Amino acid sequence: MYNSLYKYLIFYKRLALPNIGVFSVEQVPGRLDFLNKQLHSPIPVIRFATDKTVAADKQLFEFLAADMGISTIESIKQFNDLSFHMKNELASKGEFVLTGIGTLKKEFGENYAFQPEVSIQQYFPEATAERIVRKEATHTVKVGERERSSDEMMEMLSEEEVAEGPDRWWMYALILGILGLAALVYYYKTH
């Protein structure tokens, strides 16, 4: 029965246990850890919410009947027996282990805490995310409102550098310095 309940939870992402609560499978999105250069994959996580008013649905009983090879009425009976047994175990021992899913522990009042059995994280290891720079690869670059290829931009930038020519600022400074020196010599010679 536990394996069938686990399959149902994985297939339909929701499992309701009357007078106890609801298990659900949620997808935690992937994330990029830029500082450690790691890419964490998206993982499914089993969550539990205490809900005394929830009822099992017909789809669950039909699934259990088909999976275990029994009639729908027999699956309803076995499920109700399991639910009753689970409620009694939680009341007497304070915890109940659902094989393949996790452990329910009774907290104060009628609330339950859930601890997943196996961390699915171990099946989805982090991937290294190193930056790859390709010098000769062509890609599009947005310049103002236009998109251009990286090759076009490289040609345009290299043309601008050639059009400027070599930087000869020091020649102008030298000429001005000589003119200034000549003006001083002329001034002292005439006065």
PDB file of N, CA and C in Angstrom, residues 89-176:
ATOM      1  N   GLU A  89      -1.528   5.340  15.498  1.00  0.00           N
ATOM      2  CA  GLU A  89      -0.078   5.364  15.740  1.00  0.00           C
ATOM      3  C   GLU A  89       0.389   6.774  16.116  1.00  0.00           C
ATOM      4  N   LEU A  90      -0.141   7.756  15.427  1.00  0.00           N
ATOM      5  CA  LEU A  90       0.225   9.139  15.741  1.00  0.00           C
ATOM      6  C   LEU A  90      -0.244   9.526  17.144  1.00  0.00           C
ATOM      7  N   ALA A  91      -1.416   9.030  17.543  1.00  0.00           N
ATOM      8  CA  ALA A  91      -1.936   9.351  18.873  1.00  0.00           C
ATOM      9  C   ALA A  91      -1.152   8.632  19.968  1.00  0.00           C
ATOM     10  N   SER A  92      -0.779   7.363  19.723  1.00  0.00           N
ATOM     11  CA  SER A  92      -0.109   6.585  20.776  1.00  0.00           C
ATOM     12  C   SER A  92       1.406   6.790  20.802  1.00  0.00           C
ATOM     13  N   LYS A  93       2.067   6.694  19.660  1.00  0.00           N
ATOM     14  CA  LYS A  93       3.536   6.781  19.611  1.00  0.00           C
ATOM     15  C   LYS A  93       4.053   8.180  19.273  1.00  0.00           C
ATOM     16  N   GLY A  94       3.201   8.984  18.710  1.00  0.00           N
ATOM     17  CA  GLY A  94       3.617  10.345  18.383  1.00  0.00           C
ATOM     18  C   GLY A  94       4.259  10.491  17.016  1.00  0.00           C
ATOM     19  N   GLU A  95       4.469   9.382  16.300  1.00  0.00           N
ATOM     20  CA  GLU A  95       5.020   9.475  14.941  1.00  0.00           C
ATOM     21  C   GLU A  95       4.599   8.276  14.115  1.00  0.00           C
ATOM     22  N   PHE A  96       4.618   8.468  12.802  1.00  0.00           N
ATOM     23  CA  PHE A  96       4.272   7.394  11.878  1.00  0.00           C
ATOM     24  C   PHE A  96       5.159   7.526  10.650  1.00  0.00           C
ATOM     25  N   VAL A  97       5.753   6.409  10.234  1.00  0.00           N
ATOM     26  CA  VAL A  97       6.654   6.412   9.084  1.00  0.00           C
ATOM     27  C   VAL A  97       5.890   5.949   7.851  1.00  0.00           C
ATOM     28  N   LEU A  98       5.826   6.813   6.859  1.00  0.00           N
ATOM     29  CA  LEU A  98       5.263   6.468   5.554  1.00  0.00           C
ATOM     30  C   LEU A  98       6.438   6.092   4.658  1.00  0.00           C
ATOM     31  N   THR A  99       6.593   4.819   4.378  1.00  0.00           N
ATOM     32  CA  THR A  99       7.732   4.332   3.613  1.00  0.00           C
ATOM     33  C   THR A  99       7.779   5.004   2.245  1.00  0.00           C
ATOM     34  N   GLY A 100       8.934   5.551   1.909  1.00  0.00           N
ATOM     35  CA  GLY A 100       9.131   6.216   0.627  1.00  0.00           C
ATOM     36  C   GLY A 100       8.764   7.687   0.639  1.00  0.00           C
ATOM     37  N   ILE A 101       7.997   8.116   1.629  1.00  0.00           N
ATOM     38  CA  ILE A 101       7.555   9.509   1.678  1.00  0.00           C
ATOM     39  C   ILE A 101       8.250  10.265   2.805  1.00  0.00           C
ATOM     40  N   GLY A 102       8.123   9.760   4.031  1.00  0.00           N
ATOM     41  CA  GLY A 102       8.756  10.430   5.161  1.00  0.00           C
ATOM     42  C   GLY A 102       8.091  10.076   6.471  1.00  0.00           C
ATOM     43  N   THR A 103       8.368  10.855   7.495  1.00  0.00           N
ATOM     44  CA  THR A 103       7.854  10.599   8.840  1.00  0.00           C
ATOM     45  C   THR A 103       6.969  11.751   9.292  1.00  0.00           C
ATOM     46  N   LEU A 104       5.780  11.388   9.779  1.00  0.00           N
ATOM     47  CA  LEU A 104       4.879  12.364  10.385  1.00  0.00           C
ATOM     48  C   LEU A 104       5.064  12.297  11.887  1.00  0.00           C
ATOM     49  N   LYS A 105       5.237  13.443  12.530  1.00  0.00           N
ATOM     50  CA  LYS A 105       5.383  13.503  13.983  1.00  0.00           C
ATOM     51  C   LYS A 105       4.299  14.409  14.539  1.00  0.00           C
ATOM     52  N   LYS A 106       3.717  13.946  15.643  1.00  0.00           N
ATOM     53  CA  LYS A 106       2.658  14.736  16.264  1.00  0.00           C
ATOM     54  C   LYS A 106       3.277  15.861  17.073  1.00  0.00           C
ATOM     55  N   GLU A 107       2.754  17.045  16.864  1.00  0.00           N
ATOM     56  CA  GLU A 107       3.163  18.198  17.653  1.00  0.00           C
ATOM     57  C   GLU A 107       2.046  18.512  18.636  1.00  0.00           C
ATOM     58  N   PHE A 108       2.096  19.636  19.277  1.00  0.00           N
ATOM     59  CA  PHE A 108       1.056  20.021  20.232  1.00  0.00           C
ATOM     60  C   PHE A 108      -0.290  20.147  19.530  1.00  0.00           C
ATOM     61  N   GLY A 109      -1.316  19.764  20.242  1.00  0.00           N
ATOM     62  CA  GLY A 109      -2.662  19.815  19.685  1.00  0.00           C
ATOM     63  C   GLY A 109      -2.846  18.746  18.621  1.00  0.00           C
ATOM     64  N   GLU A 110      -3.487  19.129  17.555  1.00  0.00           N
ATOM     65  CA  GLU A 110      -3.748  18.203  16.449  1.00  0.00           C
ATOM     66  C   GLU A 110      -2.889  18.514  15.222  1.00  0.00           C
ATOM     67  N   ASN A 111      -1.758  19.140  15.416  1.00  0.00           N
ATOM     68  CA  ASN A 111      -0.869  19.477  14.305  1.00  0.00           C
ATOM     69  C   ASN A 111       0.213  18.425  14.160  1.00  0.00           C
ATOM     70  N   TYR A 112       0.703  18.287  12.937  1.00  0.00           N
ATOM     71  CA  TYR A 112       1.743  17.307  12.641  1.00  0.00           C
ATOM     72  C   TYR A 112       2.896  17.989  11.925  1.00  0.00           C
ATOM     73  N   ALA A 113       4.094  17.505  12.208  1.00  0.00           N
ATOM     74  CA  ALA A 113       5.294  17.971  11.504  1.00  0.00           C
ATOM     75  C   ALA A 113       5.722  16.857  10.564  1.00  0.00           C
ATOM     76  N   PHE A 114       6.259  17.222   9.422  1.00  0.00           N
ATOM     77  CA  PHE A 114       6.662  16.234   8.423  1.00  0.00           C
ATOM     78  C   PHE A 114       8.149  16.348   8.142  1.00  0.00           C
ATOM     79  N   GLN A 115       8.817  15.206   8.102  1.00  0.00           N
ATOM     80  CA  GLN A 115      10.236  15.129   7.744  1.00  0.00           C
ATOM     81  C   GLN A 115      10.355  14.195   6.542  1.00  0.00           C
ATOM     82  N   PRO A 116      10.749  14.696   5.360  1.00  0.00           N
ATOM     83  CA  PRO A 116      10.887  13.821   4.189  1.00  0.00           C
ATOM     84  C   PRO A 116      11.894  12.706   4.444  1.00  0.00           C
ATOM     85  N   GLU A 117      11.626  11.542   3.835  1.00  0.00           N
ATOM     86  CA  GLU A 117      12.484  10.378   4.071  1.00  0.00           C
ATOM     87  C   GLU A 117      13.867  10.550   3.472  1.00  0.00           C
ATOM     88  N   VAL A 118      13.923  10.866   2.212  1.00  0.00           N
ATOM     89  CA  VAL A 118      15.207  10.997   1.529  1.00  0.00           C
ATOM     90  C   VAL A 118      15.262  12.371   0.881  1.00  0.00           C
ATOM     91  N   SER A 119      16.382  13.014   1.046  1.00  0.00           N
ATOM     92  CA  SER A 119      16.558  14.291   0.368  1.00  0.00           C
ATOM     93  C   SER A 119      16.814  14.012  -1.108  1.00  0.00           C
ATOM     94  N   ILE A 120      15.953  14.524  -1.932  1.00  0.00           N
ATOM     95  CA  ILE A 120      16.085  14.305  -3.368  1.00  0.00           C
ATOM     96  C   ILE A 120      17.265  15.089  -3.917  1.00  0.00           C
ATOM     97  N   GLN A 121      17.748  16.056  -3.151  1.00  0.00           N
ATOM     98  CA  GLN A 121      18.877  16.893  -3.566  1.00  0.00           C
ATOM     99  C   GLN A 121      20.088  16.045  -3.948  1.00  0.00           C
ATOM    100  N   GLN A 122      20.287  14.910  -3.273  1.00  0.00           N
ATOM    101  CA  GLN A 122      21.461  14.086  -3.544  1.00  0.00           C
ATOM    102  C   GLN A 122      21.442  13.485  -4.949  1.00  0.00           C
ATOM    103  N   TYR A 123      20.259  13.373  -5.548  1.00  0.00           N
ATOM    104  CA  TYR A 123      20.162  12.830  -6.897  1.00  0.00           C
ATOM    105  C   TYR A 123      20.373  13.898  -7.969  1.00  0.00           C
ATOM    106  N   PHE A 124      20.388  15.146  -7.568  1.00  0.00           N
ATOM    107  CA  PHE A 124      20.566  16.257  -8.492  1.00  0.00           C
ATOM    108  C   PHE A 124      21.744  17.109  -8.037  1.00  0.00           C
ATOM    109  N   PRO A 125      22.963  16.676  -8.284  1.00  0.00           N
ATOM    110  CA  PRO A 125      24.127  17.431  -7.802  1.00  0.00           C
ATOM    111  C   PRO A 125      24.267  18.765  -8.543  1.00  0.00           C
ATOM    112  N   GLU A 126      25.034  19.662  -7.919  1.00  0.00           N
ATOM    113  CA  GLU A 126      25.270  20.965  -8.526  1.00  0.00           C
ATOM    114  C   GLU A 126      26.201  20.803  -9.729  1.00  0.00           C
ATOM    115  N   ALA A 127      26.030  21.662 -10.686  1.00  0.00           N
ATOM    116  CA  ALA A 127      26.908  21.682 -11.854  1.00  0.00           C
ATOM    117  C   ALA A 127      27.787  22.924 -11.776  1.00  0.00           C
ATOM    118  N   THR A 128      29.019  22.787 -12.213  1.00  0.00           N
ATOM    119  CA  THR A 128      29.927  23.926 -12.221  1.00  0.00           C
ATOM    120  C   THR A 128      29.542  24.851 -13.365  1.00  0.00           C
ATOM    121  N   ALA A 129      29.482  26.131 -13.084  1.00  0.00           N
ATOM    122  CA  ALA A 129      29.070  27.120 -14.080  1.00  0.00           C
ATOM    123  C   ALA A 129      30.229  28.075 -14.344  1.00  0.00           C
ATOM    124  N   GLU A 130      31.159  27.655 -15.173  1.00  0.00           N
ATOM    125  CA  GLU A 130      32.294  28.503 -15.544  1.00  0.00           C
ATOM    126  C   GLU A 130      31.917  29.337 -16.760  1.00  0.00           C
ATOM    127  N   ARG A 131      32.383  30.544 -16.789  1.00  0.00           N
ATOM    128  CA  ARG A 131      32.116  31.423 -17.918  1.00  0.00           C
ATOM    129  C   ARG A 131      32.999  31.010 -19.088  1.00  0.00           C
ATOM    130  N   ILE A 132      32.407  30.904 -20.264  1.00  0.00           N
ATOM    131  CA  ILE A 132      33.143  30.526 -21.466  1.00  0.00           C
ATOM    132  C   ILE A 132      33.196  31.736 -22.384  1.00  0.00           C
ATOM    133  N   VAL A 133      34.408  32.143 -22.732  1.00  0.00           N
ATOM    134  CA  VAL A 133      34.594  33.282 -23.625  1.00  0.00           C
ATOM    135  C   VAL A 133      35.209  32.764 -24.916  1.00  0.00           C
ATOM    136  N   ARG A 134      34.495  32.956 -26.010  1.00  0.00           N
ATOM    137  CA  ARG A 134      34.984  32.528 -27.318  1.00  0.00           C
ATOM    138  C   ARG A 134      35.344  33.781 -28.103  1.00  0.00           C
ATOM    139  N   LYS A 135      36.625  33.921 -28.410  1.00  0.00           N
ATOM    140  CA  LYS A 135      37.113  35.139 -29.068  1.00  0.00           C
ATOM    141  C   LYS A 135      36.566  35.288 -30.485  1.00  0.00           C
ATOM    142  N   GLU A 136      36.470  34.203 -31.227  1.00  0.00           N
ATOM    143  CA  GLU A 136      36.089  34.279 -32.634  1.00  0.00           C
ATOM    144  C   GLU A 136      34.599  34.029 -32.876  1.00  0.00           C
ATOM    145  N   ALA A 137      33.810  33.824 -31.849  1.00  0.00           N
ATOM    146  CA  ALA A 137      32.385  33.536 -32.023  1.00  0.00           C
ATOM    147  C   ALA A 137      31.630  34.809 -32.387  1.00  0.00           C
ATOM    148  N   THR A 138      30.669  34.677 -33.291  1.00  0.00           N
ATOM    149  CA  THR A 138      29.851  35.804 -33.710  1.00  0.00           C
ATOM    150  C   THR A 138      28.543  35.773 -32.933  1.00  0.00           C
ATOM    151  N   HIS A 139      28.156  36.904 -32.387  1.00  0.00           N
ATOM    152  CA  HIS A 139      26.899  37.015 -31.666  1.00  0.00           C
ATOM    153  C   HIS A 139      26.322  38.402 -31.915  1.00  0.00           C
ATOM    154  N   THR A 140      25.051  38.577 -31.587  1.00  0.00           N
ATOM    155  CA  THR A 140      24.416  39.870 -31.822  1.00  0.00           C
ATOM    156  C   THR A 140      24.638  40.787 -30.629  1.00  0.00           C
ATOM    157  N   VAL A 141      24.818  42.067 -30.953  1.00  0.00           N
ATOM    158  CA  VAL A 141      25.044  43.100 -29.948  1.00  0.00           C
ATOM    159  C   VAL A 141      24.055  44.217 -30.235  1.00  0.00           C
ATOM    160  N   LYS A 142      23.366  44.698 -29.201  1.00  0.00           N
ATOM    161  CA  LYS A 142      22.428  45.790 -29.401  1.00  0.00           C
ATOM    162  C   LYS A 142      23.165  47.102 -29.201  1.00  0.00           C
ATOM    163  N   VAL A 143      23.177  47.936 -30.258  1.00  0.00           N
ATOM    164  CA  VAL A 143      23.836  49.234 -30.228  1.00  0.00           C
ATOM    165  C   VAL A 143      22.749  50.271 -30.467  1.00  0.00           C
ATOM    166  N   GLY A 144      22.402  51.002 -29.421  1.00  0.00           N
ATOM    167  CA  GLY A 144      21.291  51.945 -29.531  1.00  0.00           C
ATOM    168  C   GLY A 144      20.008  51.167 -29.727  1.00  0.00           C
ATOM    169  N   GLU A 145      19.348  51.403 -30.856  1.00  0.00           N
ATOM    170  CA  GLU A 145      18.112  50.688 -31.161  1.00  0.00           C
ATOM    171  C   GLU A 145      18.331  49.582 -32.185  1.00  0.00           C
ATOM    172  N   ARG A 146      19.540  49.478 -32.712  1.00  0.00           N
ATOM    173  CA  ARG A 146      19.820  48.488 -33.763  1.00  0.00           C
ATOM    174  C   ARG A 146      20.597  47.313 -33.206  1.00  0.00           C
ATOM    175  N   GLU A 147      20.375  46.159 -33.817  1.00  0.00           N
ATOM    176  CA  GLU A 147      21.164  44.982 -33.461  1.00  0.00           C
ATOM    177  C   GLU A 147      22.188  44.750 -34.559  1.00  0.00           C
ATOM    178  N   ARG A 148      23.408  44.560 -34.149  1.00  0.00           N
ATOM    179  CA  ARG A 148      24.497  44.306 -35.092  1.00  0.00           C
ATOM    180  C   ARG A 148      25.247  43.070 -34.638  1.00  0.00           C
ATOM    181  N   SER A 149      25.990  42.486 -35.558  1.00  0.00           N
ATOM    182  CA  SER A 149      26.797  41.326 -35.174  1.00  0.00           C
ATOM    183  C   SER A 149      28.097  41.819 -34.545  1.00  0.00           C
ATOM    184  N   SER A 150      28.714  40.957 -33.777  1.00  0.00           N
ATOM    185  CA  SER A 150      29.966  41.339 -33.115  1.00  0.00           C
ATOM    186  C   SER A 150      31.060  41.598 -34.148  1.00  0.00           C
ATOM    187  N   ASP A 151      31.001  40.914 -35.298  1.00  0.00           N
ATOM    188  CA  ASP A 151      31.990  41.156 -36.353  1.00  0.00           C
ATOM    189  C   ASP A 151      31.849  42.572 -36.922  1.00  0.00           C
ATOM    190  N   GLU A 152      30.606  43.009 -37.159  1.00  0.00           N
ATOM    191  CA  GLU A 152      30.372  44.366 -37.657  1.00  0.00           C
ATOM    192  C   GLU A 152      30.924  45.407 -36.685  1.00  0.00           C
ATOM    193  N   MET A 153      30.669  45.193 -35.408  1.00  0.00           N
ATOM    194  CA  MET A 153      31.139  46.145 -34.398  1.00  0.00           C
ATOM    195  C   MET A 153      32.665  46.169 -34.330  1.00  0.00           C
ATOM    196  N   MET A 154      33.307  45.023 -34.452  1.00  0.00           N
ATOM    197  CA  MET A 154      34.773  44.983 -34.425  1.00  0.00           C
ATOM    198  C   MET A 154      35.346  45.746 -35.615  1.00  0.00           C
ATOM    199  N   GLU A 155      34.736  45.582 -36.810  1.00  0.00           N
ATOM    200  CA  GLU A 155      35.199  46.308 -37.993  1.00  0.00           C
ATOM    201  C   GLU A 155      35.005  47.816 -37.805  1.00  0.00           C
ATOM    202  N   MET A 156      33.846  48.189 -37.286  1.00  0.00           N
ATOM    203  CA  MET A 156      33.559  49.602 -37.103  1.00  0.00           C
ATOM    204  C   MET A 156      34.517  50.231 -36.087  1.00  0.00           C
ATOM    205  N   LEU A 157      34.797  49.546 -35.012  1.00  0.00           N
ATOM    206  CA  LEU A 157      35.709  50.076 -34.002  1.00  0.00           C
ATOM    207  C   LEU A 157      37.143  50.131 -34.511  1.00  0.00           C
ATOM    208  N   SER A 158      37.551  49.158 -35.314  1.00  0.00           N
ATOM    209  CA  SER A 158      38.922  49.175 -35.834  1.00  0.00           C
ATOM    210  C   SER A 158      39.085  50.281 -36.880  1.00  0.00           C
ATOM    211  N   GLU A 159      38.026  50.583 -37.666  1.00  0.00           N
ATOM    212  CA  GLU A 159      38.082  51.685 -38.626  1.00  0.00           C
ATOM    213  C   GLU A 159      38.253  53.017 -37.909  1.00  0.00           C
ATOM    214  N   GLU A 160      37.560  53.203 -36.797  1.00  0.00           N
ATOM    215  CA  GLU A 160      37.672  54.450 -36.045  1.00  0.00           C
ATOM    216  C   GLU A 160      39.083  54.639 -35.516  1.00  0.00           C
ATOM    217  N   GLU A 161      39.710  53.569 -35.093  1.00  0.00           N
ATOM    218  CA  GLU A 161      41.072  53.666 -34.582  1.00  0.00           C
ATOM    219  C   GLU A 161      42.044  54.028 -35.695  1.00  0.00           C
ATOM    220  N   VAL A 162      41.856  53.442 -36.881  1.00  0.00           N
ATOM    221  CA  VAL A 162      42.738  53.736 -38.011  1.00  0.00           C
ATOM    222  C   VAL A 162      42.530  55.173 -38.468  1.00  0.00           C
ATOM    223  N   ALA A 163      41.301  55.652 -38.497  1.00  0.00           N
ATOM    224  CA  ALA A 163      41.005  57.008 -38.946  1.00  0.00           C
ATOM    225  C   ALA A 163      41.657  58.043 -38.036  1.00  0.00           C
ATOM    226  N   GLU A 164      41.776  57.773 -36.768  1.00  0.00           N
ATOM    227  CA  GLU A 164      42.395  58.710 -35.840  1.00  0.00           C
ATOM    228  C   GLU A 164      43.877  58.850 -36.103  1.00  0.00           C
ATOM    229  N   GLY A 165      44.526  57.800 -36.451  1.00  0.00           N
ATOM    230  CA  GLY A 165      45.963  57.832 -36.680  1.00  0.00           C
ATOM    231  C   GLY A 165      46.722  57.735 -35.370  1.00  0.00           C
ATOM    232  N   PRO A 166      48.046  57.782 -35.469  1.00  0.00           N
ATOM    233  CA  PRO A 166      48.842  57.674 -34.241  1.00  0.00           C
ATOM    234  C   PRO A 166      48.699  58.943 -33.401  1.00  0.00           C
ATOM    235  N   ASP A 167      48.900  58.798 -32.139  1.00  0.00           N
ATOM    236  CA  ASP A 167      48.739  59.907 -31.203  1.00  0.00           C
ATOM    237  C   ASP A 167      50.048  60.699 -31.146  1.00  0.00           C
ATOM    238  N   ARG A 168      50.025  61.968 -31.610  1.00  0.00           N
ATOM    239  CA  ARG A 168      51.238  62.788 -31.675  1.00  0.00           C
ATOM    240  C   ARG A 168      51.122  64.039 -30.805  1.00  0.00           C
ATOM    241  N   TRP A 169      50.558  63.970 -29.660  1.00  0.00           N
ATOM    242  CA  TRP A 169      50.387  65.124 -28.788  1.00  0.00           C
ATOM    243  C   TRP A 169      51.723  65.691 -28.319  1.00  0.00           C
ATOM    244  N   TRP A 170      52.685  64.827 -28.171  1.00  0.00           N
ATOM    245  CA  TRP A 170      53.983  65.270 -27.652  1.00  0.00           C
ATOM    246  C   TRP A 170      54.698  66.196 -28.636  1.00  0.00           C
ATOM    247  N   MET A 171      54.410  66.029 -29.943  1.00  0.00           N
ATOM    248  CA  MET A 171      55.038  66.913 -30.935  1.00  0.00           C
ATOM    249  C   MET A 171      54.518  68.346 -30.785  1.00  0.00           C
ATOM    250  N   TYR A 172      53.204  68.472 -30.552  1.00  0.00           N
ATOM    251  CA  TYR A 172      52.621  69.797 -30.363  1.00  0.00           C
ATOM    252  C   TYR A 172      53.174  70.450 -29.096  1.00  0.00           C
ATOM    253  N   ALA A 173      53.322  69.674 -28.061  1.00  0.00           N
ATOM    254  CA  ALA A 173      53.875  70.211 -26.806  1.00  0.00           C
ATOM    255  C   ALA A 173      55.320  70.661 -27.005  1.00  0.00           C
ATOM    256  N   LEU A 174      56.099  69.903 -27.787  1.00  0.00           N
ATOM    257  CA  LEU A 174      57.496  70.252 -28.044  1.00  0.00           C
ATOM    258  C   LEU A 174      57.587  71.556 -28.850  1.00  0.00           C
ATOM    259  N   ILE A 175      56.746  71.706 -29.869  1.00  0.00           N
ATOM    260  CA  ILE A 175      56.752  72.925 -30.686  1.00  0.00           C
ATOM    261  C   ILE A 175      56.371  74.136 -29.837  1.00  0.00           C
ATOM    262  N   LEU A 176      55.326  73.997 -29.015  1.00  0.00           N
ATOM    263  CA  LEU A 176      54.926  75.104 -28.138  1.00  0.00           C
ATOM    264  C   LEU A 176      56.025  75.439 -27.137  1.00  0.00           C
TER     265      LEU A 176
END
